[in-house]
Structures are given as C-alpha cells and as structure tokens.
Backbone as a chain_set.jsonl record, in Angstrom:
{"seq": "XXXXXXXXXXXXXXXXXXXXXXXXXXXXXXXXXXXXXXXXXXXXXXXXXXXXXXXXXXXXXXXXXXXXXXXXXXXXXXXXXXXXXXXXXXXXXXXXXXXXXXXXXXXXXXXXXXXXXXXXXXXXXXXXXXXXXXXXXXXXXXXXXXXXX", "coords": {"N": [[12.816, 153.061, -10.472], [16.531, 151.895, -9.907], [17.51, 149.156, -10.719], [20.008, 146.704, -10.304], [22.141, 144.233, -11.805], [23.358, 141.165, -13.024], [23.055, 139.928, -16.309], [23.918, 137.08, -19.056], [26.331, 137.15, -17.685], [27.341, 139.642, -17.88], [27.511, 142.866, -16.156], [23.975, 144.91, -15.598], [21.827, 147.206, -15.876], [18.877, 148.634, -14.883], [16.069, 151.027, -15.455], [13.125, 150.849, -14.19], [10.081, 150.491, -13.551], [9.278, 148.88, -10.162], [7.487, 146.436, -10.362], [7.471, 145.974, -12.722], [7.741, 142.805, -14.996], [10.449, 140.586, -14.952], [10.752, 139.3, -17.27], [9.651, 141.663, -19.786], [11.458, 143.604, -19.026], [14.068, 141.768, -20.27], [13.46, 141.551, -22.912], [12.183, 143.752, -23.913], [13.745, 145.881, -22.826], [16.799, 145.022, -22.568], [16.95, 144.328, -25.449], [17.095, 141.293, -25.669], [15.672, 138.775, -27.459], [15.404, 135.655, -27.616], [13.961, 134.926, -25.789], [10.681, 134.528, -24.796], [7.331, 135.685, -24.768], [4.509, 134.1, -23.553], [2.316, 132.633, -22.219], [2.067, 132.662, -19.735], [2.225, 130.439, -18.078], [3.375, 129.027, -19.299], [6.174, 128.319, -19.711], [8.011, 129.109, -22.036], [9.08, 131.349, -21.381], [11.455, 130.851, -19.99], [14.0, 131.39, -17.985], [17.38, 131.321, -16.52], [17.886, 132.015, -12.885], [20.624, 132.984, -11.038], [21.498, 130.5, -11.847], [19.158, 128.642, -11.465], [16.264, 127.192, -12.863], [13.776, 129.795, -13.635], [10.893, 131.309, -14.205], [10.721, 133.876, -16.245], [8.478, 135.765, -16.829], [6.832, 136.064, -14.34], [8.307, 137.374, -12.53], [8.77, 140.244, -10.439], [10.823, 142.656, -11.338], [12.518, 144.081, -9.323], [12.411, 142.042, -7.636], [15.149, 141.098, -8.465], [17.519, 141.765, -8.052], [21.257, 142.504, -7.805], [21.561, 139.732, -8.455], [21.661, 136.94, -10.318], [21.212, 136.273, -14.138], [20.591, 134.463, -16.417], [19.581, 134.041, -20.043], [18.649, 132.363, -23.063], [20.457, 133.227, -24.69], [22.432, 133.535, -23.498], [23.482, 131.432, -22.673], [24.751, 129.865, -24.446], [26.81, 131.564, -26.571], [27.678, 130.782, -29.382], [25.727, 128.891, -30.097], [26.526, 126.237, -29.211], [26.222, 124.546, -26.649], [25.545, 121.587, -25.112], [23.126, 120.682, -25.669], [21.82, 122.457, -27.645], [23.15, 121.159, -29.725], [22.055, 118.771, -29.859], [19.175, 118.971, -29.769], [19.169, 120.28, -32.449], [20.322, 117.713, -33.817], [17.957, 116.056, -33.237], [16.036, 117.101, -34.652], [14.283, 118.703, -32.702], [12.598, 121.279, -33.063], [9.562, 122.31, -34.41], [7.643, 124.938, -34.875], [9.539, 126.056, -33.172], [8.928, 128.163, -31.556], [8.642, 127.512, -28.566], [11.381, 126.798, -28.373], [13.602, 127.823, -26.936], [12.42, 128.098, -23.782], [12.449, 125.823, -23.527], [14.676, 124.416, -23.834], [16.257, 125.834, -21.655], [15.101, 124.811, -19.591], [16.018, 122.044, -19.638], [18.453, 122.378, -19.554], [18.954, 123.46, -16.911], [17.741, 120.858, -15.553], [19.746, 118.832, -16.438], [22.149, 119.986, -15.259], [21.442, 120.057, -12.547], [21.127, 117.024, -12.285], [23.439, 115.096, -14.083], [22.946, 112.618, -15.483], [20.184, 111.444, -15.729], [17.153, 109.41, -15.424], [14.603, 108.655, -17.919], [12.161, 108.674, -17.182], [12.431, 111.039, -14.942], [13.296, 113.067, -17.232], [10.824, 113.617, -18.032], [9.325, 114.481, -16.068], [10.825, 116.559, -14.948], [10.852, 118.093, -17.544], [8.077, 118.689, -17.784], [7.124, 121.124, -17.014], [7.041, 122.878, -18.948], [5.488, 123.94, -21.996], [4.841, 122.246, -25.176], [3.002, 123.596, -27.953], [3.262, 122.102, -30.426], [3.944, 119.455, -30.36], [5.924, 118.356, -30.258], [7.14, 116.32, -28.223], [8.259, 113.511, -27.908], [10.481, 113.95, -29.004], [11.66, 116.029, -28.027], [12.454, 114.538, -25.506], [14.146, 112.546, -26.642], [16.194, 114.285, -27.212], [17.38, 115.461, -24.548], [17.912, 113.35, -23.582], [19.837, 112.738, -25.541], [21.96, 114.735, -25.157], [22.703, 113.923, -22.538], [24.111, 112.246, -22.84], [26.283, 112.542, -24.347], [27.571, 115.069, -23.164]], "CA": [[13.725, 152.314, -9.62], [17.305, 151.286, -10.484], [17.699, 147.724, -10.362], [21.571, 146.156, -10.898], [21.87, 142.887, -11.729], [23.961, 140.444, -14.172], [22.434, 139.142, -17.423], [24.587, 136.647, -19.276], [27.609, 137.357, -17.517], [27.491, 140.702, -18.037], [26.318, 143.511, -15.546], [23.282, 145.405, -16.279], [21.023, 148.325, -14.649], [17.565, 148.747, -15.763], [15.601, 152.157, -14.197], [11.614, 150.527, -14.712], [8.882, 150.307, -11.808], [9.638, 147.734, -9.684], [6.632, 145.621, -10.542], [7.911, 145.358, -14.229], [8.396, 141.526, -15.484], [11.398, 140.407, -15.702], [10.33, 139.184, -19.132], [9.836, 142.428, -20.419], [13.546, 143.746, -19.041], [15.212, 141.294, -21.126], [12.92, 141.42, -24.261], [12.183, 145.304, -24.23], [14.628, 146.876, -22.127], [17.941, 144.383, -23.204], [17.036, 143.499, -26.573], [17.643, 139.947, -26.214], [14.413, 138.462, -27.627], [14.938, 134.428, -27.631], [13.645, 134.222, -24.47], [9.671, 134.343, -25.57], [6.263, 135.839, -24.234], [3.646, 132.746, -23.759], [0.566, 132.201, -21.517], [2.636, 133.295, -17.913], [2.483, 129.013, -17.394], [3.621, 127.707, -20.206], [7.96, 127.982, -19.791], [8.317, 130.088, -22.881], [9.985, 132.731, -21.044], [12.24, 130.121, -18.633], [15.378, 131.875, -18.122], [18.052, 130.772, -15.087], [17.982, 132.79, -11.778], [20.81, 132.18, -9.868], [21.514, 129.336, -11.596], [17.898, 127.928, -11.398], [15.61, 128.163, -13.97], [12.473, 130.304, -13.102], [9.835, 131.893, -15.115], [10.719, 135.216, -16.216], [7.108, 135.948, -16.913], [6.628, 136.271, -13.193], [9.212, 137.499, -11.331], [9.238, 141.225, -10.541], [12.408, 143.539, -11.733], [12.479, 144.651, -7.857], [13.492, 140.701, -7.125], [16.858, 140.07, -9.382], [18.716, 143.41, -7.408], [22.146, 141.703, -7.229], [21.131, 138.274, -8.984], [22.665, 136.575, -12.327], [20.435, 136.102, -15.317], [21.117, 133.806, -17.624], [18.747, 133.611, -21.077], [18.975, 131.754, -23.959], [21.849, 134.333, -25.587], [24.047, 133.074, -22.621], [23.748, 129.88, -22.68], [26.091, 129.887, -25.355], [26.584, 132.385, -27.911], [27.495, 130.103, -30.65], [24.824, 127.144, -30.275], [27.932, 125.021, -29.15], [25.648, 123.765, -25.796], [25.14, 119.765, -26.049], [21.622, 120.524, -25.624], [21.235, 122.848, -28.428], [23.254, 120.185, -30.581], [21.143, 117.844, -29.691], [17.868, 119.926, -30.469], [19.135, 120.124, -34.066], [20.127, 116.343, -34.065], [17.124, 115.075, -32.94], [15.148, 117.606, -35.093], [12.924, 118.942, -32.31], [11.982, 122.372, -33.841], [8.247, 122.609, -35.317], [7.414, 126.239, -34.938], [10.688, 126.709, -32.748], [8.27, 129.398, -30.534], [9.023, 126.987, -27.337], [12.111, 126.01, -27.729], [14.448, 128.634, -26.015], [12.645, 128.08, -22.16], [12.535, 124.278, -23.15], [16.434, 124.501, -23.838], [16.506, 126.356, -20.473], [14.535, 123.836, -18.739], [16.585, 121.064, -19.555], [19.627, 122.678, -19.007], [18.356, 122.951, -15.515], [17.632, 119.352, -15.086], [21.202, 118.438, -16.802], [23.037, 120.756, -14.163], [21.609, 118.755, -11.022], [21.505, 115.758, -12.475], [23.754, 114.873, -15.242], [22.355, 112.009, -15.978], [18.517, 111.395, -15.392], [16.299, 108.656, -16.822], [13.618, 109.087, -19.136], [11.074, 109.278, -16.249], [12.88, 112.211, -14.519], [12.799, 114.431, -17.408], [9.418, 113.78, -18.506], [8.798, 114.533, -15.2], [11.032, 117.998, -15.399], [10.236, 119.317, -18.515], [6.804, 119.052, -17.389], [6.596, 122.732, -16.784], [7.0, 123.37, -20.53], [4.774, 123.718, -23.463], [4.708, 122.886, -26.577], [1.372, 123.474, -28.839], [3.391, 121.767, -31.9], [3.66, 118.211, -29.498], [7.116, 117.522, -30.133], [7.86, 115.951, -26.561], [9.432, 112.845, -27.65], [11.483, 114.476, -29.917], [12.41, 116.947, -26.874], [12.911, 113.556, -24.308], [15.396, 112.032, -27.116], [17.322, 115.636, -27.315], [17.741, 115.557, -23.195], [18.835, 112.16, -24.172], [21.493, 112.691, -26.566], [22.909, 115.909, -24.708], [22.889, 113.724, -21.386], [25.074, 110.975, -22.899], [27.164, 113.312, -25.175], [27.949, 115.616, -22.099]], "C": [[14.829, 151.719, -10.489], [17.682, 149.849, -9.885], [19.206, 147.351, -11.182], [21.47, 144.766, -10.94], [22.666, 142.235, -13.074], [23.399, 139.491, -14.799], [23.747, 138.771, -18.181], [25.891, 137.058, -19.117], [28.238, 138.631, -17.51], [26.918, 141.752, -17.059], [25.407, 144.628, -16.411], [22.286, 145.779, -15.391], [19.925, 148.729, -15.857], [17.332, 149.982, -14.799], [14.271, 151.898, -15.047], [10.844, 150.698, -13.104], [9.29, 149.011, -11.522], [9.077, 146.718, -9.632], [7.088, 144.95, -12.089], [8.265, 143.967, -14.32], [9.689, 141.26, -15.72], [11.38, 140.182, -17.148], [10.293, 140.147, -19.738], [11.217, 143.364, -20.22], [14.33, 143.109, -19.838], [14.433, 141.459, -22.224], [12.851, 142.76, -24.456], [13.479, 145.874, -23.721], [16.547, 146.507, -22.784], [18.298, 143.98, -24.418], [17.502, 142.036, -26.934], [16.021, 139.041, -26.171], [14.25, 137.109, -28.185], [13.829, 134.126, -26.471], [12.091, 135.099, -24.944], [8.2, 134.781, -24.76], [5.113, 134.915, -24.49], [2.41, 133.16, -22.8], [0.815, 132.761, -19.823], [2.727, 131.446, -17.403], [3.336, 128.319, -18.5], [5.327, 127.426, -20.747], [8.579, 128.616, -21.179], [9.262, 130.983, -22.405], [11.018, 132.019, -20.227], [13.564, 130.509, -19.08], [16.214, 130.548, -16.62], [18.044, 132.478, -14.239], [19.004, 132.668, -10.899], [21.404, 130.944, -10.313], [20.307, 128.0, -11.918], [16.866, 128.315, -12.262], [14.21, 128.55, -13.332], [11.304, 130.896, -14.488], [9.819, 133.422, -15.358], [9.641, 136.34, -16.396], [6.544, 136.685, -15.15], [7.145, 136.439, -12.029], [9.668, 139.32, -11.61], [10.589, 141.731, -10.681], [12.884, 143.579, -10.306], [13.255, 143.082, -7.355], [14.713, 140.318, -7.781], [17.782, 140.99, -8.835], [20.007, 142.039, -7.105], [22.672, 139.961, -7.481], [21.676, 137.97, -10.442], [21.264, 135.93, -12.678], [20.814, 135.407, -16.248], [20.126, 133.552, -18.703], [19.549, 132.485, -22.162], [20.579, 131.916, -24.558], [22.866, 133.451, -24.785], [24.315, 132.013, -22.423], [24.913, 129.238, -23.074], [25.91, 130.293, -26.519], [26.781, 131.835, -29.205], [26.897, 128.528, -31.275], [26.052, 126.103, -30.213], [27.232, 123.942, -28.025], [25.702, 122.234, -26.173], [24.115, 119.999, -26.326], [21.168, 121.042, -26.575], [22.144, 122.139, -30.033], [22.425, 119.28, -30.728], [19.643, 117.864, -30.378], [18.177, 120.217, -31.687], [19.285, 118.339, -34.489], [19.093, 115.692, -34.075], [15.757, 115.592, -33.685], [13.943, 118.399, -34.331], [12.355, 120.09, -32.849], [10.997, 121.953, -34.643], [8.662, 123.962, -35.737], [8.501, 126.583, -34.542], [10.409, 127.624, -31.388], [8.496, 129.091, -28.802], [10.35, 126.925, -26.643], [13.446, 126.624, -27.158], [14.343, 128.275, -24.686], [12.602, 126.412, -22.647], [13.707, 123.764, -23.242], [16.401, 124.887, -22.1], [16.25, 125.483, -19.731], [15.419, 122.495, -18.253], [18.046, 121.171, -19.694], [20.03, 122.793, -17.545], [18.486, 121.539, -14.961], [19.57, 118.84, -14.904], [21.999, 119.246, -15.514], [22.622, 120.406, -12.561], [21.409, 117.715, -11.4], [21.704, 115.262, -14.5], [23.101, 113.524, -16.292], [21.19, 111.067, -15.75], [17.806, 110.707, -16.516], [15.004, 109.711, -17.25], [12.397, 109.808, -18.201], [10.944, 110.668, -15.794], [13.319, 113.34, -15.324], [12.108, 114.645, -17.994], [8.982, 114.588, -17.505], [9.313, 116.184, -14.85], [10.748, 118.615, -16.507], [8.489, 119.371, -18.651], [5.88, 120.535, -17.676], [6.628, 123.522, -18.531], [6.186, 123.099, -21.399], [4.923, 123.302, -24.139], [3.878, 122.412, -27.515], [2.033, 122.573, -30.187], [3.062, 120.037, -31.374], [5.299, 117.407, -29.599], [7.914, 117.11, -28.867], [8.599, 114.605, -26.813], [10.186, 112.992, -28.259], [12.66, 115.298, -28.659], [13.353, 115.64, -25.986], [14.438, 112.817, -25.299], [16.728, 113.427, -26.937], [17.71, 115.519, -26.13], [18.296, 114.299, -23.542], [20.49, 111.939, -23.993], [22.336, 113.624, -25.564], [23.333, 115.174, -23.264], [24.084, 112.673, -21.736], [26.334, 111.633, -23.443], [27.897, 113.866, -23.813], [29.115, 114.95, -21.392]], "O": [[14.546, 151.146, -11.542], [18.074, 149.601, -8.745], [19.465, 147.638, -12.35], [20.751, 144.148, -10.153], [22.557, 142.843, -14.138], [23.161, 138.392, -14.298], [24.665, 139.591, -18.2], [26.612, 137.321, -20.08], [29.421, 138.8, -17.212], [25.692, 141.661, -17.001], [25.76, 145.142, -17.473], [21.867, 145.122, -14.438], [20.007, 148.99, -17.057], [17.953, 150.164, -13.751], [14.086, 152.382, -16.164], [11.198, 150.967, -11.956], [9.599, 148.158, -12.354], [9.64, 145.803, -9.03], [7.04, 143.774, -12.448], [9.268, 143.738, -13.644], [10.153, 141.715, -16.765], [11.951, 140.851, -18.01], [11.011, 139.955, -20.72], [11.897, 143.755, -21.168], [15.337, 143.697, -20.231], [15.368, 141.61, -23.01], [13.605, 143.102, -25.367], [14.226, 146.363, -24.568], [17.32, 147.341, -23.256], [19.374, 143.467, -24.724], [18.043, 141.629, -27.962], [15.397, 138.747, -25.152], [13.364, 136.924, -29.019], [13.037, 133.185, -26.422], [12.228, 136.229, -25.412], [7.956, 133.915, -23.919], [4.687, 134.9, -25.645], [1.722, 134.166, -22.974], [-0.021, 133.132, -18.999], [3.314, 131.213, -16.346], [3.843, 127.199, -18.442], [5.718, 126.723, -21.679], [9.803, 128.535, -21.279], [10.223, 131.329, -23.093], [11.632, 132.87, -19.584], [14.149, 130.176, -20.111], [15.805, 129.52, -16.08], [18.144, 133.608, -14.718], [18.636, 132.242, -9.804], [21.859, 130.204, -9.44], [20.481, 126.878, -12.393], [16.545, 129.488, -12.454], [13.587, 127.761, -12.62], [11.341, 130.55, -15.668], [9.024, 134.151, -14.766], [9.833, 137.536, -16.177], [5.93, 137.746, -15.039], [6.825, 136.01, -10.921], [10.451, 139.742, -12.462], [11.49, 141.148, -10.077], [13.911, 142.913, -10.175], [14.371, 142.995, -6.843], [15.223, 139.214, -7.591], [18.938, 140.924, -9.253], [19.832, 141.001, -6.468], [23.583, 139.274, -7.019], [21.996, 138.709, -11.373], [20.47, 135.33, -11.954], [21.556, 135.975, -17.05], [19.517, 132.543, -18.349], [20.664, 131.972, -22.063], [21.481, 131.106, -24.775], [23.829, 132.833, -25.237], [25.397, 131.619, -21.989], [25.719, 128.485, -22.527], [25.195, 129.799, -27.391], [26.15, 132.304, -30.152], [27.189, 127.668, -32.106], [26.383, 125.324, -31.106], [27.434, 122.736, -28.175], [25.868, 121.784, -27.307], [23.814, 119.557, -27.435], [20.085, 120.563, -26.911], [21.86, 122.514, -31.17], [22.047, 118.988, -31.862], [19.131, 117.096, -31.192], [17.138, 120.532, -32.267], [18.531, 117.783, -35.287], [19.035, 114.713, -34.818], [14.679, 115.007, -33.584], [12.905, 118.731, -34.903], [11.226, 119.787, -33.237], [11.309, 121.249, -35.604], [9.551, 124.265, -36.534], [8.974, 127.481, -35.239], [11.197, 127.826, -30.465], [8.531, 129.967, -27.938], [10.67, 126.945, -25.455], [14.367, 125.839, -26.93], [15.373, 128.064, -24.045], [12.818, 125.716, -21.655], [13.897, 122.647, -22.761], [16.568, 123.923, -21.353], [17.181, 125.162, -18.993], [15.549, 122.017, -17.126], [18.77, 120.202, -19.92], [21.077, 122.386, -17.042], [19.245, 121.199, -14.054], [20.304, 118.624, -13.94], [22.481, 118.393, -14.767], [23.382, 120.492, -11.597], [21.569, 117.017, -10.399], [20.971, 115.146, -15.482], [22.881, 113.545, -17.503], [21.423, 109.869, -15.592], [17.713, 110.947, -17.72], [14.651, 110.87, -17.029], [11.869, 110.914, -18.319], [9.976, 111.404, -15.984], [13.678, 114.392, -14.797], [12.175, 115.654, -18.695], [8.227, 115.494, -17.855], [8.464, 117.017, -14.533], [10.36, 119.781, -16.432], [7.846, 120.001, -19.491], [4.803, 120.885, -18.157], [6.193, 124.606, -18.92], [6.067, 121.908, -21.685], [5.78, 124.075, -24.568], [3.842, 121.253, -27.929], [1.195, 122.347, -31.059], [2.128, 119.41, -31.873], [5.677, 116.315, -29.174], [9.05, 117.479, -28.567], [9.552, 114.39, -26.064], [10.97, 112.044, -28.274], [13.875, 115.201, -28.486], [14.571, 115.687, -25.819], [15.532, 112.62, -24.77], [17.902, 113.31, -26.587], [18.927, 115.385, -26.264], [19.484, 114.394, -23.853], [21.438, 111.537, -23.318], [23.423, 113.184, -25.191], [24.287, 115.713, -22.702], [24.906, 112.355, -20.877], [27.417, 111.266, -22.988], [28.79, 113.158, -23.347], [29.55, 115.421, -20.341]]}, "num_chains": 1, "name": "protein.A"}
C-alpha cells in the first residue's frame, strides 16, 4: 500500500503494509532516526500528528494518508527551538535516549499553552519516560523555553 503523507514539511510516499508503525516509516523507511524505539508507552517515539503529538509507536502507516508529520529533525534543523536551548541550558541529557519524544512532548504543551505552571507540565509530560530520572531537570527546561519564548 502507497501511503502519501508530509514528514517535516516535506511530502513523502512510503509503499509498506498498512499495519506497519509509523515508527518504523520514519526510522527504517525515512532514515530519520532521533525519533527512538522504547517500550510502545514510554513517549520515546512522540512525534506531532497534525500538529499534536501522538505516539508513533502506535499508529498504523494506513492512518497518516494525507496527514503532516513532524519528528524531531523538523522541529528545527539547527537546534535553534527554545526548548532544545533550554535542554542544553538546563543540562537535562543523561543518556539522551528520551529526550527527542520528551522535546516533542513539551513542544506540544508549549503550542496550546504558552505559558503553563509547573503543575500543568508535570502533569503533561507525564506520558514520558525517563529511566535516567532527570524530570526536574526536564520541568526547569519547559521552564526556561516557556519564559524565553
């Protein structure tokens, strides 16, 4: 099955079974391999859909026909984002293995609400992992990028 569909801004036609992961379309099929294979819960793979960030882990090829993709890559090709200033300012990187869908995540938040207390994005980046534990490292980075912004 040919599936059409625009990844960072760009269009782009995959021909996979229509059950295929999105996750493996952009990591095998696109070569763009920030965006991260994890547990299927744990926001590793959190791209935008649309706009909205989803779980690319679990969203058949067969559903994006016609749909914008946005990964890590597009975010912004030269780490200029606030958010991924921020994420070097504030040091969150351990391992690093998270922090593409936890960028995504809280690029999400930031884009309906620019500026959201502490509660509200403990309370969104919820859906994200990360085995190293750097979460208040992450909550200062949503922070900084919310005030900077």
């Amino acid at each position: 099955m040919t599936v059409n569909f625009t990844v960072n801004g760009k269009p782009a036609a995959v021909d996979v079974p229509p059950a295929t992961p999105l996750l493996w379309v952009i990591r095998e099929g696109l070569q763009l391999t920030g965006t991260k294979f994890g547990c299927g819960l744990c926001g590793a793979c959190m791209v935008h859909l649309d706009g909205k960030r989803a779980f690319s882990c679990q969203i058949q090829v067969s559903e994006i026909a016609g749909k914008s993709v946005t990964t890590i890559e597009g975010l912004s090709p030269d780490s200029s984002h606030p958010l991924q200033k921020a994420w070097l300012a504030e040091q969150v990187p351990q391992c690093g293995y998270c922090q593409s869908g936890q960028i995504m995540s809280a690029a999400d938040l930031l884009s309906q609400n620019p500026r959201p207390t502490r509660d509200q994005i403990v309370e969104h980046m919820s859906t994200n992992i990360c085995r190293c534990g750097t979460y208040q490292r992450i909550v200062r980075a949503v922070e900084r990028a919310a005030q900077e912004a």
